[in-house]
PDB file of C-alpha atoms and ligand atoms in Angstrom:
ATOM      1  CA  MET N  17      -7.579 -68.966  -3.753  1.00 60.00           C
ATOM      2  CA  ARG N  18     -10.323 -66.354  -3.384  1.00 63.00           C
ATOM      3  CA  ARG N  19      -7.866 -64.185  -1.424  1.00 57.00           C
ATOM      4  CA  LEU N  20      -5.293 -64.635  -4.155  1.00 59.00           C
ATOM      5  CA  VAL N  21      -7.806 -63.636  -6.821  1.00 62.00           C
ATOM      6  CA  SER N  22      -8.886 -60.568  -4.850  1.00 60.00           C
ATOM      7  CA  ALA N  23      -5.228 -59.673  -4.326  1.00 55.00           C
ATOM      8  CA  TRP N  24      -4.610 -59.927  -8.091  1.00 61.00           C
ATOM      9  CA  GLN N  25      -7.625 -57.741  -8.713  1.00 61.00           C
ATOM     10  CA  SER N  26      -6.139 -54.992  -6.529  1.00 59.00           C
ATOM     11  CA  LEU N  27      -2.721 -55.120  -8.190  1.00 63.00           C
ATOM     12  CA  ARG N  28      -0.883 -51.812  -8.317  1.00 68.00           C
ATOM     13  CA  VAL N  29       1.595 -52.014 -11.153  1.00 77.00           C
ATOM     14  CA  ARG N  30       4.215 -49.769  -9.518  1.00 80.00           C
ATOM     15  CA  ASP N  31       4.288 -51.942  -6.392  1.00 82.00           C
ATOM     16  CA  PHE N  32       4.624 -55.229  -8.255  1.00 87.00           C
ATOM     17  CA  ALA N  33       7.647 -57.354  -7.413  1.00 87.00           C
ATOM     18  CA  LEU N  34       8.421 -61.049  -7.661  1.00 89.00           C
ATOM     19  CA  ARG N  35      11.153 -62.908  -5.862  1.00 88.00           C
ATOM     20  CA  ALA N  36      12.356 -66.506  -5.705  1.00 90.00           C
ATOM     21  CA  GLN N  37      12.245 -67.373  -2.040  1.00 88.00           C
ATOM     22  CA  ARG N  38      11.608 -70.195   0.383  1.00 89.00           C
ATOM     23  CA  CYS N  39       8.111 -70.427   1.860  1.00 91.00           C
ATOM     24  CA  PRO N  40       7.788 -71.907   5.376  1.00 91.00           C
ATOM     25  CA  TYR N  41       4.826 -74.005   4.188  1.00 94.00           C
ATOM     26  CA  CYS N  42       5.620 -75.173   0.668  1.00 93.00           C
ATOM     27  CA  GLY N  43       9.399 -74.775   0.316  1.00 93.00           C
ATOM     28  CA  PRO N  44      11.091 -73.194  -2.727  1.00 95.00           C
ATOM     29  CA  SER N  45       8.613 -70.792  -4.264  1.00 94.00           C
ATOM     30  CA  LEU N  46       8.002 -67.343  -5.644  1.00 92.00           C
ATOM     31  CA  ILE N  47       6.738 -64.581  -3.380  1.00 89.00           C
ATOM     32  CA  VAL N  48       4.794 -61.916  -5.211  1.00 89.00           C
ATOM     33  CA  ARG N  49       4.157 -58.400  -3.974  1.00 87.00           C
ATOM     34  CA  LEU N  50       1.068 -56.819  -5.479  1.00 84.00           C
ATOM     35  CA  ARG N  51       0.822 -53.907  -3.065  1.00 80.00           C
ATOM     36  CA  ARG N  52       3.008 -52.416  -0.363  1.00 75.00           C
ATOM     37  CA  ASP N  53       1.090 -53.810   2.576  1.00 73.00           C
ATOM     38  CA  GLU N  54       0.697 -57.176   4.280  1.00 70.00           C
ATOM     39  CA  THR N  55      -2.360 -58.163   2.274  1.00 74.00           C
ATOM     40  CA  GLY N  56      -0.498 -57.565  -0.980  1.00 82.00           C
ATOM     41  CA  VAL N  57       2.164 -60.232  -0.352  1.00 88.00           C
ATOM     42  CA  ARG N  58       1.537 -63.846  -1.393  1.00 90.00           C
ATOM     43  CA  CYS N  59       3.344 -67.116  -1.940  1.00 92.00           C
ATOM     44  CA  VAL N  60       2.326 -68.032  -5.489  1.00 93.00           C
ATOM     45  CA  ARG N  61       2.302 -71.782  -4.702  1.00 94.00           C
ATOM     46  CA  CYS N  62       0.238 -71.957  -1.508  1.00 93.00           C
ATOM     47  CA  GLY N  63      -1.286 -68.464  -1.316  1.00 91.00           C
ATOM     48  CA  ALA N  64       0.291 -67.689   2.076  1.00 92.00           C
ATOM     49  CA  SER N  65      -0.030 -63.990   2.949  1.00 90.00           C
ATOM     50  CA  ALA N  66       2.582 -61.911   4.794  1.00 89.00           C
ATOM     51  CA  VAL N  67       0.750 -62.769   8.028  1.00 90.00           C
ATOM     52  CA  HIS N  68       0.913 -66.490   7.235  1.00 92.00           C
ATOM     53  CA  LEU N  69       4.582 -66.198   6.268  1.00 91.00           C
ATOM     54  CA  ALA N  70       5.388 -64.415   9.554  1.00 91.00           C
ATOM     55  CA  ILE N  71       3.705 -67.066  11.670  1.00 92.00           C
ATOM     56  CA  GLY N  72       5.081 -69.842   9.475  1.00 93.00           C
ATOM     57  CA  TRP N  73       8.630 -68.753  10.159  1.00 91.00           C
ATOM     58  CA  ALA N  74       7.844 -68.388  13.887  1.00 93.00           C
ATOM     59  CA  LEU N  75       6.477 -71.954  13.843  1.00 94.00           C
ATOM     60  CA  ARG N  76       9.658 -73.256  12.239  1.00 93.00           C
ATOM     61  CA  ARG N  77      11.730 -71.466  14.870  1.00 92.00           C
ATOM     62  CA  TYR N  78       9.748 -72.109  18.054  1.00 94.00           C
ATOM     63  CA  ALA N  79       7.686 -75.220  17.322  1.00 93.00           C
ATOM     64  CA  PRO N  80       9.985 -77.459  15.268  1.00 88.00           C
ATOM     65  CA  ARG N  81       8.521 -80.711  16.679  1.00 94.00           C
ATOM     66  CA  LEU N  82       4.999 -80.324  15.381  1.00 96.00           C
ATOM     67  CA  GLU N  83       4.726 -84.079  14.821  1.00 97.00           C
ATOM     68  CA  ALA N  84       4.743 -84.499  18.616  1.00 97.00           C
ATOM     69  CA  SER N  85       2.389 -81.581  19.333  1.00 98.00           C
ATOM     70  CA  ALA N  86      -1.339 -81.269  19.917  1.00 98.00           C
ATOM     71  CA  VAL N  87      -2.238 -77.977  18.248  1.00 98.00           C
ATOM     72  CA  CYS N  88      -5.250 -75.658  18.409  1.00 98.00           C
ATOM     73  CA  GLU N  89      -5.676 -73.211  15.513  1.00 98.00           C
ATOM     74  CA  LEU N  90      -8.558 -70.737  15.370  1.00 97.00           C
ATOM     75  CA  SER N  91      -9.192 -71.200  11.664  1.00 96.00           C
ATOM     76  CA  ALA N  92     -10.033 -74.206   9.540  1.00 96.00           C
ATOM     77  CA  ARG N  93      -8.809 -73.138   6.120  1.00 93.00           C
ATOM     78  CA  GLY N  94      -5.820 -71.477   4.525  1.00 92.00           C
ATOM     79  CA  PRO N  95      -2.139 -72.439   4.389  1.00 93.00           C
ATOM     80  CA  LEU N  96      -1.550 -72.378   8.166  1.00 96.00           C
ATOM     81  CA  ALA N  97      -4.527 -74.639   8.968  1.00 97.00           C
ATOM     82  CA  ARG N  98      -3.560 -77.006   6.127  1.00 96.00           C
ATOM     83  CA  HIS N  99       0.040 -77.160   7.323  1.00 96.00           C
ATOM     84  CA  LEU N 100      -0.952 -77.891  10.930  1.00 98.00           C
ATOM     85  CA  ALA N 101      -3.461 -80.535   9.854  1.00 97.00           C
ATOM     86  CA  CYS N 102      -0.671 -82.361   7.964  1.00 97.00           C
ATOM     87  CA  ALA N 103       2.306 -81.784  10.240  1.00 97.00           C
ATOM     88  CA  ALA N 104       0.999 -81.822  13.817  1.00 98.00           C
ATOM     89  CA  ARG N 105       0.234 -84.919  15.920  1.00 98.00           C
ATOM     90  CA  SER N 106      -3.280 -83.532  16.192  1.00 98.00           C
ATOM     91  CA  ALA N 107      -4.810 -80.274  15.012  1.00 98.00           C
ATOM     92  CA  ALA N 108      -8.058 -78.898  16.455  1.00 98.00           C
ATOM     93  CA  LEU N 109      -9.230 -76.484  13.763  1.00 98.00           C
ATOM     94  CA  SER N 110     -12.238 -74.223  14.219  1.00 97.00           C
ATOM     95  CA  GLU N 111     -13.978 -71.114  12.921  1.00 96.00           C
ATOM     96  CA  TYR N 112     -15.983 -68.486  14.733  1.00 95.00           C
ATOM     97  CA  ARG N 113     -19.591 -68.127  13.622  1.00 92.00           C
ATOM     98  CA  SER N 114     -21.889 -65.925  15.624  1.00 89.00           C
ATOM     99  CA  ASP N 115     -24.918 -68.077  14.750  1.00 92.00           C
ATOM    100  CA  VAL N 116     -23.450 -71.429  15.832  1.00 94.00           C
ATOM    101  CA  THR N 117     -23.141 -72.621  19.444  1.00 93.00           C
ATOM    102  CA  PRO N 118     -19.466 -72.956  20.403  1.00 93.00           C
ATOM    103  CA  GLY N 119     -18.379 -76.572  20.185  1.00 94.00           C
ATOM    104  CA  ALA N 120     -20.996 -77.417  17.544  1.00 95.00           C
ATOM    105  CA  GLU N 121     -20.233 -77.988  13.842  1.00 95.00           C
ATOM    106  CA  ARG N 122     -21.321 -76.171  10.704  1.00 95.00           C
ATOM    107  CA  ASP N 123     -20.562 -77.721   7.313  1.00 93.00           C
ATOM    108  CA  GLY N 124     -18.222 -80.192   8.981  1.00 93.00           C
ATOM    109  CA  VAL N 125     -16.180 -77.476  10.701  1.00 95.00           C
ATOM    110  CA  ARG N 126     -16.134 -77.057  14.462  1.00 96.00           C
ATOM    111  CA  CYS N 127     -17.154 -73.612  15.673  1.00 97.00           C
ATOM    112  CA  GLU N 128     -15.477 -71.964  18.647  1.00 97.00           C
ATOM    113  CA  ASP N 129     -15.610 -68.588  20.371  1.00 97.00           C
ATOM    114  CA  VAL N 130     -12.194 -67.666  21.772  1.00 98.00           C
ATOM    115  CA  GLN N 131     -13.939 -65.945  24.689  1.00 97.00           C
ATOM    116  CA  SER N 132     -15.552 -69.242  25.675  1.00 97.00           C
ATOM    117  CA  LEU N 133     -13.617 -72.201  24.267  1.00 97.00           C
ATOM    118  CA  ARG N 134     -15.152 -75.662  24.616  1.00 97.00           C
ATOM    119  CA  TYR N 135     -11.799 -77.456  24.836  1.00 98.00           C
ATOM    120  CA  ALA N 136     -10.712 -79.049  28.137  1.00 98.00           C
ATOM    121  CA  ASP N 137      -8.073 -77.433  30.345  1.00 98.00           C
ATOM    122  CA  ALA N 138      -4.459 -78.073  29.320  1.00 98.00           C
ATOM    123  CA  SER N 139      -5.423 -79.746  26.017  1.00 98.00           C
ATOM    124  CA  PHE N 140      -2.744 -78.317  23.731  1.00 98.00           C
ATOM    125  CA  ASP N 141       1.011 -77.966  23.365  1.00 98.00           C
ATOM    126  CA  LEU N 142       0.585 -75.128  20.869  1.00 98.00           C
ATOM    127  CA  VAL N 143      -2.141 -72.587  20.159  1.00 98.00           C
ATOM    128  CA  THR N 144      -2.087 -70.420  17.021  1.00 98.00           C
ATOM    129  CA  HIS N 145      -4.335 -67.752  15.534  1.00 98.00           C
ATOM    130  CA  THR N 146      -3.964 -64.993  12.978  1.00 95.00           C
ATOM    131  CA  GLU N 147      -5.757 -61.629  12.945  1.00 94.00           C
ATOM    132  CA  VAL N 148      -8.422 -62.757  15.430  1.00 96.00           C
ATOM    133  CA  LEU N 149      -8.028 -60.886  18.709  1.00 97.00           C
ATOM    134  CA  GLU N 150      -8.605 -57.397  17.310  1.00 97.00           C
ATOM    135  CA  HIS N 151     -12.132 -58.574  16.462  1.00 96.00           C
ATOM    136  CA  VAL N 152     -12.860 -59.955  19.937  1.00 97.00           C
ATOM    137  CA  ALA N 153     -14.921 -57.759  22.277  1.00 97.00           C
ATOM    138  CA  ASP N 154     -13.381 -59.079  25.509  1.00 97.00           C
ATOM    139  CA  ASP N 155      -9.744 -59.948  24.905  1.00 97.00           C
ATOM    140  CA  THR N 156      -9.059 -60.378  28.642  1.00 97.00           C
ATOM    141  CA  ARG N 157     -11.455 -63.329  28.590  1.00 97.00           C
ATOM    142  CA  ALA N 158      -9.877 -64.561  25.366  1.00 98.00           C
ATOM    143  CA  PHE N 159      -6.373 -64.474  26.856  1.00 98.00           C
ATOM    144  CA  ALA N 160      -7.620 -66.370  29.929  1.00 97.00           C
ATOM    145  CA  GLU N 161      -9.275 -69.000  27.742  1.00 98.00           C
ATOM    146  CA  LEU N 162      -6.240 -69.401  25.497  1.00 98.00           C
ATOM    147  CA  ARG N 163      -4.013 -69.830  28.539  1.00 98.00           C
ATOM    148  CA  ARG N 164      -6.445 -72.307  30.101  1.00 98.00           C
ATOM    149  CA  VAL N 165      -6.349 -74.705  27.136  1.00 98.00           C
ATOM    150  CA  LEU N 166      -2.528 -74.623  26.940  1.00 98.00           C
ATOM    151  CA  ARG N 167      -0.506 -77.217  28.807  1.00 97.00           C
ATOM    152  CA  SER N 168       2.229 -76.145  31.203  1.00 96.00           C
ATOM    153  CA  GLY N 169       5.218 -75.481  28.974  1.00 96.00           C
ATOM    154  CA  GLY N 170       2.933 -74.852  26.003  1.00 97.00           C
ATOM    155  CA  LEU N 171       3.379 -72.069  23.487  1.00 97.00           C
ATOM    156  CA  MET N 172       1.075 -69.611  21.769  1.00 98.00           C
ATOM    157  CA  LEU N 173       2.019 -68.009  18.426  1.00 97.00           C
ATOM    158  CA  PHE N 174      -0.290 -65.479  16.834  1.00 97.00           C
ATOM    159  CA  THR N 175      -0.616 -62.306  14.824  1.00 95.00           C
ATOM    160  CA  VAL N 176      -2.669 -59.164  15.251  1.00 95.00           C
ATOM    161  CA  PRO N 177      -2.186 -55.912  13.359  1.00 92.00           C
ATOM    162  CA  LEU N 178       0.380 -54.005  15.435  1.00 92.00           C
ATOM    163  CA  HIS N 179       0.233 -50.209  15.528  1.00 93.00           C
ATOM    164  CA  GLU N 180       2.433 -47.393  16.791  1.00 93.00           C
ATOM    165  CA  GLY N 181       1.731 -46.279  20.354  1.00 96.00           C
ATOM    166  CA  PRO N 182      -0.244 -48.002  23.098  1.00 97.00           C
ATOM    167  CA  THR N 183      -3.246 -50.232  22.518  1.00 98.00           C
ATOM    168  CA  ARG N 184      -6.407 -48.229  21.784  1.00 98.00           C
ATOM    169  CA  GLU N 185      -9.902 -49.544  22.337  1.00 97.00           C
ATOM    170  CA  ARG N 186     -11.917 -48.652  19.237  1.00 97.00           C
ATOM    171  CA  ALA N 187     -15.247 -50.166  20.267  1.00 97.00           C
ATOM    172  CA  ARG N 188     -16.950 -52.115  23.048  1.00 96.00           C
ATOM    173  CA  LEU N 189     -20.037 -54.162  23.633  1.00 95.00           C
ATOM    174  CA  ARG N 190     -22.731 -52.560  25.791  1.00 95.00           C
ATOM    175  CA  HIS N 191     -25.924 -54.515  26.454  1.00 94.00           C
ATOM    176  CA  GLY N 192     -25.149 -56.658  23.430  1.00 90.00           C
ATOM    177  CA  ALA N 193     -24.711 -53.731  21.015  1.00 94.00           C
ATOM    178  CA  ILE N 194     -21.463 -52.414  19.576  1.00 95.00           C
ATOM    179  CA  GLU N 195     -20.585 -48.938  20.815  1.00 96.00           C
ATOM    180  CA  HIS N 196     -17.848 -47.175  18.847  1.00 96.00           C
ATOM    181  CA  LEU N 197     -15.335 -45.188  20.894  1.00 96.00           C
ATOM    182  CA  LEU N 198     -13.340 -44.157  17.807  1.00 95.00           C
ATOM    183  CA  PRO N 199     -14.367 -43.939  14.138  1.00 94.00           C
ATOM    184  CA  ALA N 200     -15.615 -47.385  13.170  1.00 93.00           C
ATOM    185  CA  ALA N 201     -13.015 -49.656  11.552  1.00 92.00           C
ATOM    186  CA  TYR N 202     -13.683 -52.946   9.785  1.00 92.00           C
ATOM    187  CA  HIS N 203     -11.673 -55.721   8.207  1.00 87.00           C
ATOM    188  CA  GLY N 204     -12.766 -57.970   5.384  1.00 79.00           C
ATOM    189  CA  ASP N 205     -13.883 -61.447   6.402  1.00 68.00           C
ATOM    190  CA  PRO N 206     -13.168 -64.068   3.714  1.00 60.00           C
ATOM    191  CA  LEU N 207     -15.219 -66.701   5.574  1.00 57.00           C
ATOM    192  CA  ARG N 208     -18.356 -64.648   5.067  1.00 56.00           C
ATOM    193  CA  GLY N 209     -17.616 -63.660   1.506  1.00 55.00           C
ATOM    194  CA  GLY N 210     -15.516 -60.621   2.335  1.00 56.00           C
ATOM    195  CA  GLY N 211     -18.123 -58.922   4.539  1.00 64.00           C
ATOM    196  CA  ALA N 212     -16.822 -56.475   7.115  1.00 84.00           C
ATOM    197  CA  ILE N 213     -16.186 -57.381  10.755  1.00 90.00           C
ATOM    198  CA  VAL N 214     -15.669 -54.726  13.386  1.00 94.00           C
ATOM    199  CA  VAL N 215     -12.224 -53.947  14.829  1.00 96.00           C
ATOM    200  CA  PHE N 216     -12.548 -53.633  18.615  1.00 97.00           C
ATOM    201  CA  ARG N 217      -9.018 -52.363  19.186  1.00 97.00           C
ATOM    202  CA  ASP N 218      -5.691 -51.400  17.682  1.00 97.00           C
ATOM    203  CA  TYR N 219      -2.942 -53.262  19.500  1.00 97.00           C
ATOM    204  CA  GLY N 220       0.405 -51.665  20.229  1.00 96.00           C
ATOM    205  CA  ALA N 221       3.623 -53.226  21.463  1.00 95.00           C
ATOM    206  CA  ASP N 222       2.081 -53.231  24.961  1.00 97.00           C
ATOM    207  CA  ILE N 223       0.215 -56.380  23.945  1.00 97.00           C
ATOM    208  CA  VAL N 224       3.195 -58.070  25.588  1.00 97.00           C
ATOM    209  CA  THR N 225       2.249 -56.444  28.927  1.00 97.00           C
ATOM    210  CA  ARG N 226      -1.339 -57.628  28.474  1.00 96.00           C
ATOM    211  CA  LEU N 227      -0.167 -61.183  27.903  1.00 97.00           C
ATOM    212  CA  LEU N 228       2.028 -61.116  31.011  1.00 97.00           C
ATOM    213  CA  ALA N 229      -0.882 -59.676  33.039  1.00 96.00           C
ATOM    214  CA  ALA N 230      -3.014 -62.583  31.770  1.00 96.00           C
ATOM    215  CA  GLY N 231      -0.515 -65.031  33.254  1.00 96.00           C
ATOM    216  CA  PHE N 232       1.574 -65.876  30.206  1.00 97.00           C
ATOM    217  CA  SER N 233       5.347 -65.890  30.613  1.00 91.00           C
ATOM    218  CA  GLY N 234       8.095 -64.820  28.273  1.00 89.00           C
ATOM    219  CA  ALA N 235       5.910 -62.851  25.872  1.00 95.00           C
ATOM    220  CA  TRP N 236       7.563 -60.990  23.020  1.00 95.00           C
ATOM    221  CA  ILE N 237       7.020 -59.715  19.495  1.00 94.00           C
ATOM    222  CA  GLU N 238       9.071 -61.544  16.918  1.00 89.00           C
ATOM    223  CA  SER N 239      10.916 -59.012  14.790  1.00 76.00           C
ATOM    224  CA  ALA N 240      10.411 -59.229  11.040  1.00 63.00           C
ATOM    225  CA  ASP N 241      13.381 -61.246   9.857  1.00 62.00           C
ATOM    226  CA  ALA N 242      14.972 -59.651   6.825  1.00 54.00           C
ATOM    227  CA  ALA N 243      16.725 -62.941   6.084  1.00 53.00           C
ATOM    228  CA  HIS N 244      13.387 -64.420   5.131  1.00 59.00           C
ATOM    229  CA  GLY N 245      12.893 -61.571   2.753  1.00 58.00           C
ATOM    230  CA  TYR N 246       9.147 -61.221   2.818  1.00 58.00           C
ATOM    231  CA  TRP N 247       7.729 -57.793   2.386  1.00 60.00           C
ATOM    232  CA  GLY N 248       5.366 -56.008   4.732  1.00 61.00           C
ATOM    233  CA  HIS N 249       5.466 -55.590   8.487  1.00 67.00           C
ATOM    234  CA  ALA N 250       3.555 -58.647   9.675  1.00 83.00           C
ATOM    235  CA  ARG N 251       5.079 -59.874  12.931  1.00 89.00           C
ATOM    236  CA  ALA N 252       4.268 -62.853  15.105  1.00 93.00           C
ATOM    237  CA  VAL N 253       3.665 -62.570  18.854  1.00 96.00           C
ATOM    238  CA  VAL N 254       5.112 -65.391  20.929  1.00 96.00           C
ATOM    239  CA  CYS N 255       4.228 -66.302  24.526  1.00 97.00           C
ATOM    240  CA  ALA N 256       4.431 -69.333  26.775  1.00 96.00           C
ATOM    241  CA  ARG N 257       2.571 -70.876  29.663  1.00 96.00           C
ATOM    242  CA  ARG N 258       4.780 -71.937  32.527  1.00 91.00           C
TER     243      ARG N 258
HETATM  244 ZN1   ZN X 324       3.972 -71.305   0.068  1.00 89.65          ZN
END
């Protein structure tokens, strides 16, 4: 709701559009466009953003039997987490908090660091996350961890902001401090009241190559499906573990 309110507050009148459309989470709904970017698109019923809509449609297409699936999602709130908690056989939901030991809880929510997950090997049929990996210092470790917790035959669906050209490292960790290689970039973090979190890299389409190098199979970027009619360029990345 806070995201929806902040989206309303940044409404640009010329960009405003409203369309009756099906939402992958809540069914027949209205999708509103407040601005011409991914953060300006919302389902008015459940608040799903363009990113959530993209991964929601990918879920419907590639993970139709959620009721039989053990799922790991790297957030504990929002339409995707709510949907998985209701629809999946089991849903391990977590948040990242730098001041909480991975595996421990804060305010009833499990905390996990994708670079060092506390889940057992081969625990999940499906792993999902949205707009996480660009904020992770060591994504090679993250990919290895995400693959480790997937069962053979399991699937990972996720989103990151995708840019033109090859992946560019924007920052790195050196001796525990962030060193910027390009002008510093930050994204808002709703969990911490909208405070900024650093962007470690801009991913390009070669994220598929990175996933294959990390041992995933059949990695691809789901094209934005015009039939679903959402605005923006949010696209889901799909990969499997053999
Ligand atoms: Zn919805």
